[in-house]
Coordinates of C-alpha atoms and ligand atoms in Angstrom, one line a residue:
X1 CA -20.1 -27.4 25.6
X2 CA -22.3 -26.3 22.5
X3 CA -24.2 -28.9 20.7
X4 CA -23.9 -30.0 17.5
X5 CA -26.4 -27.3 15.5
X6 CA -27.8 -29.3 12.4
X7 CA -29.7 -26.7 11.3
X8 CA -30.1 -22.6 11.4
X9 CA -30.8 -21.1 14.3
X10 CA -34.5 -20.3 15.2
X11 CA -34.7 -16.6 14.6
X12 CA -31.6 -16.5 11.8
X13 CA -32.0 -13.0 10.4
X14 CA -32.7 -13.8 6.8
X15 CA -32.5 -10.9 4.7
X16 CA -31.4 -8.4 1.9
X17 CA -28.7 -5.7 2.4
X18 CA -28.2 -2.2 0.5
X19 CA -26.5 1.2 1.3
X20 CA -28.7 4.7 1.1
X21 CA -26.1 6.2 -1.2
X22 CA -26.7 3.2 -4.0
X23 CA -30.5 3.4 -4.0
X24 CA -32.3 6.4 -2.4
X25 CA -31.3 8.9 -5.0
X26 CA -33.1 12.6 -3.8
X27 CA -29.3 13.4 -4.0
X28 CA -30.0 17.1 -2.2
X29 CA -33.8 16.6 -1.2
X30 CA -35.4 18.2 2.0
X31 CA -32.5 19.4 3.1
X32 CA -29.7 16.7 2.4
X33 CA -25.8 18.0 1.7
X34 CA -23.5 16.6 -0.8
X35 CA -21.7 13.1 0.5
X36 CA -18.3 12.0 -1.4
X37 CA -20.6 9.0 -3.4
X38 CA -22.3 12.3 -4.9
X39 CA -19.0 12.8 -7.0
X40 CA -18.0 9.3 -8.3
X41 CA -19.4 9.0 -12.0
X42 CA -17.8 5.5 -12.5
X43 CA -18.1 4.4 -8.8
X44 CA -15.7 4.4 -5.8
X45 CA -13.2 2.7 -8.0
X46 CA -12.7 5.5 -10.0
X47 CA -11.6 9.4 -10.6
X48 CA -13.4 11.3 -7.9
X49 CA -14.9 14.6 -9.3
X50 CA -14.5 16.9 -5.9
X51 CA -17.0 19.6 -8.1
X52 CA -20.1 18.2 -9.8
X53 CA -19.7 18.3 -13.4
X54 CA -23.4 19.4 -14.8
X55 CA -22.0 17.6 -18.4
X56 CA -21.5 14.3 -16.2
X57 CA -24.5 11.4 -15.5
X58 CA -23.8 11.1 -11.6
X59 CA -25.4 7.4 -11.0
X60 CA -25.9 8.0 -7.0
X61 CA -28.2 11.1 -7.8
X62 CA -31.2 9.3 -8.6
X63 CA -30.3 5.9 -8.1
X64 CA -33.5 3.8 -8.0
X65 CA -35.7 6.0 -6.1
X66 CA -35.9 4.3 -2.8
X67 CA -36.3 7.4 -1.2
X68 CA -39.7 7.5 -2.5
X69 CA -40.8 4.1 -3.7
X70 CA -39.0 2.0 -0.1
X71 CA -43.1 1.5 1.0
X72 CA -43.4 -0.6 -2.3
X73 CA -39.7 -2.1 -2.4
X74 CA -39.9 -2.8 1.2
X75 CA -43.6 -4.7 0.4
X76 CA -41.6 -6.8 -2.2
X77 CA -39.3 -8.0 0.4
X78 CA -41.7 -8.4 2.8
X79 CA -43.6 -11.0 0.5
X80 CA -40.3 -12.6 0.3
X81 CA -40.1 -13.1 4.1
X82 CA -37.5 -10.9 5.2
X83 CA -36.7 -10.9 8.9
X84 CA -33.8 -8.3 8.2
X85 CA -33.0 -5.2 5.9
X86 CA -29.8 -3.6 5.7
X87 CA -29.5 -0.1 4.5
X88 CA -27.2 3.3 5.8
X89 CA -28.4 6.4 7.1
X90 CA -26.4 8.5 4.4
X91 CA -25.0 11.0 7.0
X92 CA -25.6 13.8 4.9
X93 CA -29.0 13.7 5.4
X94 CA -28.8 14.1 8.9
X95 CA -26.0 16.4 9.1
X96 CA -25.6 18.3 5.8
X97 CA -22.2 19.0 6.7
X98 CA -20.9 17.3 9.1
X99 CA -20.0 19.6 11.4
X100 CA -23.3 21.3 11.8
X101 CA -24.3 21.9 14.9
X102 CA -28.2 20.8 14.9
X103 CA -29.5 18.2 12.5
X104 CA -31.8 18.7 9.9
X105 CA -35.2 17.2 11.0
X106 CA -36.7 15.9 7.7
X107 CA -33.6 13.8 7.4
X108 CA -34.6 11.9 10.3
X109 CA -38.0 11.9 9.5
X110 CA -37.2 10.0 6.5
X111 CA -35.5 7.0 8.5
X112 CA -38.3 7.5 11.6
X113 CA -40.5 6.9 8.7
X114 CA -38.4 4.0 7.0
X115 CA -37.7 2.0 10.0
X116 CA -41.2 1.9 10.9
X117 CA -42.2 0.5 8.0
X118 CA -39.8 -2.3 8.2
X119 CA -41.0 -3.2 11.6
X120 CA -44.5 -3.2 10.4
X121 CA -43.3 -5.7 7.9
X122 CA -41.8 -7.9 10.3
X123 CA -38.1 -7.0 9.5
X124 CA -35.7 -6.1 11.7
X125 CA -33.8 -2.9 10.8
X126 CA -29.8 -3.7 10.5
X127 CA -28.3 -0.1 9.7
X128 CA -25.0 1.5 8.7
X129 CA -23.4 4.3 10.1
X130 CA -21.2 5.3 7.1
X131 CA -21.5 3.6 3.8
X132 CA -19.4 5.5 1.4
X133 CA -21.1 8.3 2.4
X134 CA -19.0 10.8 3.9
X135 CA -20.4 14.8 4.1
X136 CA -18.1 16.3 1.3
X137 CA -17.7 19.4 3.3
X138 CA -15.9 17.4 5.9
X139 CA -13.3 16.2 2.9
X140 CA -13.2 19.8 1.7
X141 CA -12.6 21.7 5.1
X142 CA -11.1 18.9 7.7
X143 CA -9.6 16.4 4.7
X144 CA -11.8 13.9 6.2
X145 CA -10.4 11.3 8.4
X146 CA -7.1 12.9 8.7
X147 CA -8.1 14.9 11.5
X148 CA -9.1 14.0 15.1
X149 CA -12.0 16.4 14.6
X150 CA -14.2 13.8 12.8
X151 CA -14.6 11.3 15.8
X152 CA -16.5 14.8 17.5
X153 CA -18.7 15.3 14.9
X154 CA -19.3 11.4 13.8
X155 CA -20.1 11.2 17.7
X156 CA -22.3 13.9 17.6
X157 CA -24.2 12.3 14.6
X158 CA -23.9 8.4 16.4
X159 CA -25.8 10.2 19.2
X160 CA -28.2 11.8 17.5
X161 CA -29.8 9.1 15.7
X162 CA -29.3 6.5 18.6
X163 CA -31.5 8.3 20.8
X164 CA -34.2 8.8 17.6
X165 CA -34.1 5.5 16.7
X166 CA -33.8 3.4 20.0
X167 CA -36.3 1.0 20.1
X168 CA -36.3 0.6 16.6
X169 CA -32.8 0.1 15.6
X170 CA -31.5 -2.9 17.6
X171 CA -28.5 -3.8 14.4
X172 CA -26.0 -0.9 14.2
X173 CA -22.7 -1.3 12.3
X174 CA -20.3 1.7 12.3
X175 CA -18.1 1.9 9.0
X176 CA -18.5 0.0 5.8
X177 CA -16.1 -2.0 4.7
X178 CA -13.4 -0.4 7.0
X179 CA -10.3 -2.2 5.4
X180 CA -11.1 -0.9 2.0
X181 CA -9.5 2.3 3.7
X182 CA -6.0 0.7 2.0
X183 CA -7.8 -0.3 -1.6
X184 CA -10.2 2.6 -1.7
X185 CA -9.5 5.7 0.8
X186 CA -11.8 8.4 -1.1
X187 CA -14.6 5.5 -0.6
X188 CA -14.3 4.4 2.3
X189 CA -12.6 7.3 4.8
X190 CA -13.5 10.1 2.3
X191 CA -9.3 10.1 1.7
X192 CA -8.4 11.8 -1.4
X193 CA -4.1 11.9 -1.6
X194 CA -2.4 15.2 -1.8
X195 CA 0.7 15.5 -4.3
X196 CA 3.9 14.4 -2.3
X197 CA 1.8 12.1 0.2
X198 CA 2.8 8.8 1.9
X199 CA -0.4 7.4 1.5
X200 CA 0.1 4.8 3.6
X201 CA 0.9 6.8 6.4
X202 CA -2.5 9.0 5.6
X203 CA -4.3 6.1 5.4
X204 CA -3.2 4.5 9.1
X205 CA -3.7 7.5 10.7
X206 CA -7.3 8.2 9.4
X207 CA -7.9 4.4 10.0
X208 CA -6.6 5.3 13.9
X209 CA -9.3 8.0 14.1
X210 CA -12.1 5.8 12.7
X211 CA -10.8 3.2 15.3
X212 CA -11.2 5.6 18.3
X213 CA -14.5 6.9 16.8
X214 CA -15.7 2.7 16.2
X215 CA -14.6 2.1 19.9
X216 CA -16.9 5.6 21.1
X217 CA -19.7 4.7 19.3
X218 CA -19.5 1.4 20.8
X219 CA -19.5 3.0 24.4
X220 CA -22.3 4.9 23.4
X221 CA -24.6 2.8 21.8
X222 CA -24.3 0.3 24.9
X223 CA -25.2 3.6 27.4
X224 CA -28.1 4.9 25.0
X225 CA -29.8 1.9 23.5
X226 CA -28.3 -1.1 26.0
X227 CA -30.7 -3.7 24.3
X228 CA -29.2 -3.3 20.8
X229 CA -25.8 -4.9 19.5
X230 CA -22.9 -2.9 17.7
X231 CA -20.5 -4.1 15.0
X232 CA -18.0 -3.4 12.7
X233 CA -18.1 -4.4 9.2
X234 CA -15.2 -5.5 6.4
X235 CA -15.2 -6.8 3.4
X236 CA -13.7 -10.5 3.7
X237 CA -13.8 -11.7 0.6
X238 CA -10.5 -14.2 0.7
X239 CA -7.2 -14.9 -1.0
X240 CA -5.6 -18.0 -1.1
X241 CA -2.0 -19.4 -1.9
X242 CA -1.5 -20.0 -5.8
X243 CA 0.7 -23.0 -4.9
X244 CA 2.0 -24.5 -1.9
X245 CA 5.3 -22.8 -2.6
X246 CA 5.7 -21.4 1.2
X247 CA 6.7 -18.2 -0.2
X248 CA 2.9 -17.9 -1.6
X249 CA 1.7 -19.4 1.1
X250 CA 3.7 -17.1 4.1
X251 CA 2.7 -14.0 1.7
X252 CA -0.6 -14.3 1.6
X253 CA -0.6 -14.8 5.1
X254 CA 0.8 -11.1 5.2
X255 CA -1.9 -9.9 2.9
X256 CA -4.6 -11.5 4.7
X257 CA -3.6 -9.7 7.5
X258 CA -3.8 -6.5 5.8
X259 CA -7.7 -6.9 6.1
X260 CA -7.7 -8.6 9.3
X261 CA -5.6 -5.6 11.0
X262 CA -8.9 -4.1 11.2
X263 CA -10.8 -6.7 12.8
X264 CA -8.2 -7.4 15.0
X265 CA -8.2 -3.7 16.5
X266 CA -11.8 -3.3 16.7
X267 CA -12.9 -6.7 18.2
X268 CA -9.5 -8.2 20.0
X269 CA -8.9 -4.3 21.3
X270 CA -5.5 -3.6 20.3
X271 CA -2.8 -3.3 17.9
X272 CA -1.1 -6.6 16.6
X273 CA 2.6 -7.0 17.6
X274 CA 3.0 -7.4 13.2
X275 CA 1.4 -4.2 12.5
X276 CA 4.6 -2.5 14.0
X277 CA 6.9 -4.3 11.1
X278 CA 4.3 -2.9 7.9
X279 CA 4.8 0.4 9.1
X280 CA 8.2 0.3 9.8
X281 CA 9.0 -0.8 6.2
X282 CA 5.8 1.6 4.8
X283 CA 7.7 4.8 6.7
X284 CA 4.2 5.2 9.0
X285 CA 3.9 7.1 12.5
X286 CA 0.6 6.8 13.5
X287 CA 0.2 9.4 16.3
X288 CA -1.9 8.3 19.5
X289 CA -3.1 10.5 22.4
X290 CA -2.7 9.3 25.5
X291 CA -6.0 7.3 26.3
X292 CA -6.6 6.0 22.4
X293 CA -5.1 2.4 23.0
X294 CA -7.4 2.3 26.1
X295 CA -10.6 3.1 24.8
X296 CA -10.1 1.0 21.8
X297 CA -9.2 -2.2 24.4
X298 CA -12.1 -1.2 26.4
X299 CA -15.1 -1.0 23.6
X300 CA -14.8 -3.5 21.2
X301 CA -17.4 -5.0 18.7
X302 CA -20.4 -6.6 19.9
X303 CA -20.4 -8.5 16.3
X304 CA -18.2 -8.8 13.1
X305 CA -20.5 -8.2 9.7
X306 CA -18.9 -8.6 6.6
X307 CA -19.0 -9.1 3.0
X308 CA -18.2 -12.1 1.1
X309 CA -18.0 -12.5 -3.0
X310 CA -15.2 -13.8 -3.8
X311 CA -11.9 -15.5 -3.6
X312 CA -8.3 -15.1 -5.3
X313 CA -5.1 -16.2 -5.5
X314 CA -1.6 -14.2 -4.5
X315 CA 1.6 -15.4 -5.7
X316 CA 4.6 -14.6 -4.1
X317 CA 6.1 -10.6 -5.1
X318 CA 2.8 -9.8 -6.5
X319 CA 2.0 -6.2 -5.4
X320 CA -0.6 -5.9 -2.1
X321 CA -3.3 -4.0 -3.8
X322 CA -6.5 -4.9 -1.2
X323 CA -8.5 -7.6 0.3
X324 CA -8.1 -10.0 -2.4
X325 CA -4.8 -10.1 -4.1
X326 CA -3.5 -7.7 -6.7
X327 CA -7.4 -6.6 -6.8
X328 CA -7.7 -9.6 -8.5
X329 CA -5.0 -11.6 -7.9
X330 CA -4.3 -14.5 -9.5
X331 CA -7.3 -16.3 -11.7
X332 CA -7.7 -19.4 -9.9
X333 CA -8.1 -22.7 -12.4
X334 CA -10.8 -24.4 -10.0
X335 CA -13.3 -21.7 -10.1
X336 CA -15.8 -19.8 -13.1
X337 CA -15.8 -15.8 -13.2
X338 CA -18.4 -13.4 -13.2
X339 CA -18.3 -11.2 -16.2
X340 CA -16.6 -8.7 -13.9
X341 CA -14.0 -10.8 -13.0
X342 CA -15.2 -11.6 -9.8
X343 CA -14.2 -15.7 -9.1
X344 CA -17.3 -17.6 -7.2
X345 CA -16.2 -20.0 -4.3
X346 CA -19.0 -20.8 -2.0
X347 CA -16.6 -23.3 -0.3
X348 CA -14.4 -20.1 0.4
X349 CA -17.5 -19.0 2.1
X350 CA -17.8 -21.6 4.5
X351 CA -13.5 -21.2 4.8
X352 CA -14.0 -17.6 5.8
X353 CA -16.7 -18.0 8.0
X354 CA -14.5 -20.7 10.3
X355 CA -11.3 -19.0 9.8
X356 CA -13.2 -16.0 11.5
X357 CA -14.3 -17.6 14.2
X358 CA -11.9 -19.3 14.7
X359 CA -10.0 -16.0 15.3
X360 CA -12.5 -13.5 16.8
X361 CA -15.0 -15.9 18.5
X362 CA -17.7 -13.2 18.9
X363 CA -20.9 -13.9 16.5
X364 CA -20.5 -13.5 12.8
X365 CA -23.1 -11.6 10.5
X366 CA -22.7 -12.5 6.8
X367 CA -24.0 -8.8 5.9
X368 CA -23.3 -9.4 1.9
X369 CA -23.2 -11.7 -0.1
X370 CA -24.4 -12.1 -4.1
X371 CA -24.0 -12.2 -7.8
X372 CA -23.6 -9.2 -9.9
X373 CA -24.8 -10.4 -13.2
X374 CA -25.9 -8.6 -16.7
X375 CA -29.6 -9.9 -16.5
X376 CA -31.2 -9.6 -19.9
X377 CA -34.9 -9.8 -20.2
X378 CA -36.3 -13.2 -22.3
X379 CA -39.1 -13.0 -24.6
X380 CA -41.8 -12.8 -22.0
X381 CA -40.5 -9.3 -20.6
X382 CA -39.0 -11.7 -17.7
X383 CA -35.6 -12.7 -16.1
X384 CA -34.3 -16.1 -15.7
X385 CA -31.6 -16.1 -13.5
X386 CA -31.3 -19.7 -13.1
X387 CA -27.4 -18.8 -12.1
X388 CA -28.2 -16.0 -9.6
X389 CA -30.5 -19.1 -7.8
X390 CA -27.5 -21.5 -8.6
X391 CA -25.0 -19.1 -6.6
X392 CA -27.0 -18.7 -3.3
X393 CA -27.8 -21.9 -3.3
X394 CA -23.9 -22.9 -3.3
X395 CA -23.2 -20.3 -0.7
X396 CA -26.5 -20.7 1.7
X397 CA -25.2 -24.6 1.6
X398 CA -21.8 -23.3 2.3
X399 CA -23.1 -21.1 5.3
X400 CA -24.8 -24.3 6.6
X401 CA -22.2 -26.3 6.8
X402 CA -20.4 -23.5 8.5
X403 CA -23.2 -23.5 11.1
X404 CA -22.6 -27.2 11.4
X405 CA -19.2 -27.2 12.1
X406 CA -20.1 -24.5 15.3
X407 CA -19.7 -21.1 13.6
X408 CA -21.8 -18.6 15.3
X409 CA -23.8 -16.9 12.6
X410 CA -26.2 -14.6 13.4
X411 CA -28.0 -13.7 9.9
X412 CA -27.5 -13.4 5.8
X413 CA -28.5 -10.0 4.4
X414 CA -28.0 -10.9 0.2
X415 CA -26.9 -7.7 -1.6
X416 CA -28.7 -5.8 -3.7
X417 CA -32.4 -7.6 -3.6
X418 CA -33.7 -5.8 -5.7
X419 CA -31.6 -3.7 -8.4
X420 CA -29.5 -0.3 -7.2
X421 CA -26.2 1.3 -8.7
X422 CA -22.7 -1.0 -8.0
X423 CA -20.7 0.4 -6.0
X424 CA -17.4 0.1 -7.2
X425 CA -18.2 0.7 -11.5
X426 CA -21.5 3.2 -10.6
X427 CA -23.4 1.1 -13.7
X428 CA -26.8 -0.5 -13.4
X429 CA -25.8 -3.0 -15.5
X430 CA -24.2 -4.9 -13.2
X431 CA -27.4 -6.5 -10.9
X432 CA -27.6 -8.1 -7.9
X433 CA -31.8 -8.4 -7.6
X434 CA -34.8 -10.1 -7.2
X435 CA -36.3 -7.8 -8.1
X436 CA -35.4 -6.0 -11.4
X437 CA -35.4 -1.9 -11.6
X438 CA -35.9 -0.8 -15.3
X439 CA -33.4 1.5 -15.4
X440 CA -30.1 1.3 -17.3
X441 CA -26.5 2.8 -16.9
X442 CA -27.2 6.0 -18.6
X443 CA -30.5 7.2 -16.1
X444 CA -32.6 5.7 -19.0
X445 CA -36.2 3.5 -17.8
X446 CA -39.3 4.0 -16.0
X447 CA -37.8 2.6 -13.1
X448 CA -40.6 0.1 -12.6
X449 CA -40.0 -2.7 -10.7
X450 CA -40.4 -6.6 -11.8
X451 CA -39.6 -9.7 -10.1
X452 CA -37.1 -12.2 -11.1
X453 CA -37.2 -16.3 -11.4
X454 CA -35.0 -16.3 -7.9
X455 CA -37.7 -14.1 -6.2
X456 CA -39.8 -17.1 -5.9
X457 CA -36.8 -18.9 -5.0
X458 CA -35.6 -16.9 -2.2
X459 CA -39.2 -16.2 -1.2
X460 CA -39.6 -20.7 -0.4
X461 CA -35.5 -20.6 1.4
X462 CA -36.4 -17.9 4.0
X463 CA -40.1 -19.7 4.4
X464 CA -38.1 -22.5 5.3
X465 CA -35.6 -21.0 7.1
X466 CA -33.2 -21.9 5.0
X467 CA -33.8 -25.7 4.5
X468 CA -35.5 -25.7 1.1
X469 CA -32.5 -25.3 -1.1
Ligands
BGP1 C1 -19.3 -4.0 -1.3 C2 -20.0 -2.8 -0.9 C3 -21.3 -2.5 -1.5 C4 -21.5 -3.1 -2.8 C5 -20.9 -4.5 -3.0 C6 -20.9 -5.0 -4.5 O1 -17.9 -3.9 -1.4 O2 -20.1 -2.7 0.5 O3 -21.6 -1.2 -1.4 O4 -22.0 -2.5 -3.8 O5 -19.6 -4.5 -2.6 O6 -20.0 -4.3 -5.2 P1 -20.3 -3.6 -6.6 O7 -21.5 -2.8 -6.3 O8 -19.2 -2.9 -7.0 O9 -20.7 -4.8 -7.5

């Protein structure tokens, strides 16, 4: 039987987390293709221009120049003991698109180059497959995820840059945020709707071919780097109940379970008996070949990382928009909002992180986690983000007393440590950092970097491995 842990694990991979799309920028340098986050003005959340607009500020284009300022950001971070970054390979640069035949060298040059630095700085690389970042000629020509094709050529680029990088990439994870396939399709699966469309039914079968392709990559990983570990990643931010009505309470059951379909396939190995009943009432057919449900038993996850922000609250006959509620859900009374409407519950932390392994039993990787804030600069050109400091401090507690009550937890990557575009609403204004980027939402700013109050802060948690709080 495992002992009681009462602290974190020697060798905890403390860290920062990002995605290549939101912060390299060099949009079509040394050889790069378009990806879908090319074509999203106002983020993932929004209209999707399949055509680039020259009238339109495209955020993603030049993002914060970490594809030629990563030697200084990744100095930063060093100084703040990191023993873990998270970024993605965008696939674009690797394969302009897609379905090319041979890669395009300088693209792997650039991450050659960028994992050896982190390793000379003592951190770990934990990388991404796909994060929002799928080659647009792949939407145009194949519409993405829809067809079977895609698991060729996303094997064809798994296995290219596993055999560069083995050695130095020991952390993979395949898709980003897998289950936002139901609240954001072009994001996530490159999955733009067609007039006339059962978009559920689009959806599950593009979610079956990323499934297939998770559970190859799995296999393949394992046969060409066997010392690294594979996982899949979701977002898992939670949704509770508004009342104890058992109507509220059985439905939000249901719409847990829209998120946790995914983990379910890729780490248990197979379809849940439930699944059957959504898509009976959602008209969906996913077609399988013969073979599919095997593979995906056979290869499963070696690890689940997710993200965590935020929790909601569903009531009963409110629509099932995505992982958390109708979006938003229900505001929950007990808890204070971000100015995006985002509710913090470290407590829902430590909720999700034993409800997970409760379920899955395979280690846990808390791959996101922060607090996307308007940061203004005081009178002293500085920011004091006393409540950036006061959220991870909740939430590292939170993590703690997961680890106490026998939660395997492998690492904490924070999002966004120093500042890059959002994601979901493309603006710069909303910041996750340490470090603070001079740049604002219109391209506007030098771009130079400058630390923040909770640099220090972070900087003295990590020395102590997470026991100064
Ligand atoms: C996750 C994504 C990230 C990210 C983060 C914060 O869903 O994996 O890419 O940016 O959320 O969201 P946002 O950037 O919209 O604040």
């Amino acid at each position: 039987m495992k002992k009681y842990q009462y602290q974190f694990p020697q060798g905890f991979l403390w860290g920062g987390a990002i995605a290549a799309n939101q912060a390299e920028g060099a949009y079509l340098e040394d050889g790069k293709g378009l990806d879908i986050s090319c074509g999203f003005a106002h983020g993932i959340k929004h209209d999707y221009d399949p055509v680039i607009d020259p009238s339109k500020f495209y955020p993603t284009h030049e993002a914060v120049d970490f594809y030629h300022r990563y030697r200084e950001d990744l100095a930063l971070m060093e100084e703040m003991n990191f023993k873990a970054f998270r970024t993605s390979i965008n696939w674009s640069r690797i394969f302009p698109n897609g379905d090319d035949a041979e890669p395009n060298e300088a693209g792997l040059k650039f991450y050659d180059d960028l994992f050896d630095e982190m390793r000379k700085r003592g951190m770990e690389p934990v990388v991404t497959l796909s994060h929002y970042e799928t080659p647009v000629h792949l939407v145009e020509k194949y519409g993405s995820w829809r067809s079977r094709k895609l698991i060729d050529f996303f094997l064809r680029y798994c296995k290219t840059v596993f055999t560069r990088y083995r050695g130095k990439v020991n952390y993979w994870l395949t898709f980003n945020e897998l289950n936002n396939m139901r609240r954001m399709p072009g994001g996530a699966g490159g999955i733009f709707f067609e007039e006339g469309e059962n978009h559920q039914q689009v959806v599950y079968q593009a979610s079956h071919h990323m499934f297939v392709a998770h559970a190859l990559a799995v296999k393949l990983c394992h046969e060409v780097c066997p010392e690294a570990k594979i996982g899949c990643m979701l977002s898992l931010s939670n949704t509770y109940p508004h009342t104890c009505d058992p109507n509220d309470v059985f439905e939000t059951m249901e719409l847990r379970r829209r998120s946790l379909f995914y983990g379910d396939v890729m780490i248990r190995g197979y379809y849940p008996n439930y699944i059957a009943r959504v898509w009976k009432d959602e008209g969906v057919e996913v077609e399988m070949l013969p073979g599919d449900e095997e593979i995906i038993r056979q290869y499963t996850s070696d690890y689940l990382g997710f993200s965590y922000y935020r929790t909601s609250t569903h009531e009963y006959g409110q629509p099932f928009y995505g992982d958390t509620g109708g979006d938003q859900g229900t505001p929950n009374p007990y808890l204070e909002s971000t100015p995006w409407g985002w509710q913090i519950d470290p407590v829902g932390l430590r909720y999700t992180l034993n409800e997970l392994y409760d379920r899955y039993q395979i280690p846990l990787f808390v791959v996101e986690n922060g607090l996307g804030q308007v940061d203004e600069l005081g009178p002293d050109g500085k920011v004091h983000d006393d409540y950036r400091i006061d959220y991870i401090r909740r939430h590292v507690q939170a993590l703690k007393e997961a680890v106490k009550d026998g939660v395997d937890v492998m690492g904490y990557t924070y999002w966004g440590p120093f500042d890059i575009v959002s994601a979901g609403t493309g603006e710069m204004k909303k910041r996750y950092g340490f470090v603070y980027v001079d740049r604002d939402n219109e391209g506007k700013g030098t771009l130079e970097r400058s630390k923040k109050d909770s640099f220090e802060w972070y900087k003295k948690l990590l020395a102590s491995n997470g026991e100064e709080l």
